[in-house]
Amino acid sequence: MALESGLLDILACPACHAPLKEQEAELVCTDGSCGLAYPVRDGIPVLLVDEARRPA
């Protein structure tokens, strides 16, 4: 899954506002205390806290 160029530069975690990094089919928050992972469906990031996966 490759997001459009420059998209990660403007996206941030809705919960803590930290930058996101691309990891497989998810966007993962880079803040160690947050760590939420947001799904990407059909190339569209779903940045809803209710849809996010909590860190293991």
Coordinates of C-alpha atoms in Angstrom, one line a residue:
M1 CA 0.0 0.0 0.0
A2 CA 1.7 3.2 -1.1
L3 CA -0.1 6.4 -0.2
E4 CA 0.1 9.4 -2.5
S5 CA 3.4 11.2 -2.4
G6 CA 3.4 13.9 0.4
L7 CA 0.2 12.6 2.1
L8 CA 2.1 11.4 5.2
D9 CA 3.6 14.8 5.5
I10 CA 0.2 16.4 6.3
L11 CA -1.5 13.6 8.2
A12 CA -1.4 13.3 12.0
C13 CA -2.9 11.1 14.6
P14 CA -6.4 12.4 15.5
A15 CA -5.9 11.3 19.2
C16 CA -2.5 13.0 20.0
H17 CA -1.5 14.9 16.8
A18 CA 1.8 13.0 16.4
P19 CA 3.1 12.1 12.9
L20 CA 2.0 8.8 11.4
K21 CA 4.2 6.2 9.7
E22 CA 3.1 3.7 7.0
Q23 CA 3.3 0.1 8.2
E24 CA 1.8 -2.6 6.0
A25 CA -1.9 -1.8 5.6
E26 CA -2.0 0.7 8.5
L27 CA -0.9 4.1 9.5
V28 CA 0.7 3.9 13.0
C29 CA 1.1 6.8 15.4
T30 CA 4.8 7.5 16.2
D31 CA 4.1 8.6 19.7
G32 CA 5.1 5.8 22.1
S33 CA 2.4 6.6 24.6
C34 CA -0.4 6.6 22.0
G35 CA 0.6 4.0 19.3
L36 CA -2.8 3.7 17.7
A37 CA -2.9 2.0 14.3
Y38 CA -5.4 3.3 11.7
P39 CA -6.6 1.1 8.8
V40 CA -6.2 2.0 5.2
R41 CA -9.1 0.8 3.1
D42 CA -9.0 1.0 -0.7
G43 CA -6.1 3.4 -0.4
I44 CA -8.0 5.8 1.9
P45 CA -6.8 6.3 5.5
V46 CA -9.6 5.8 8.0
L47 CA -8.5 8.3 10.7
L48 CA -11.2 7.6 13.2
V49 CA -10.2 6.8 16.8
D50 CA -13.1 4.3 17.1
E51 CA -11.7 2.4 14.1
A52 CA -8.1 2.4 15.4
R53 CA -6.3 -0.7 16.7
R54 CA -4.8 -0.3 20.1
P55 CA -1.1 -1.3 20.5
A56 CA -0.3 -4.8 21.7

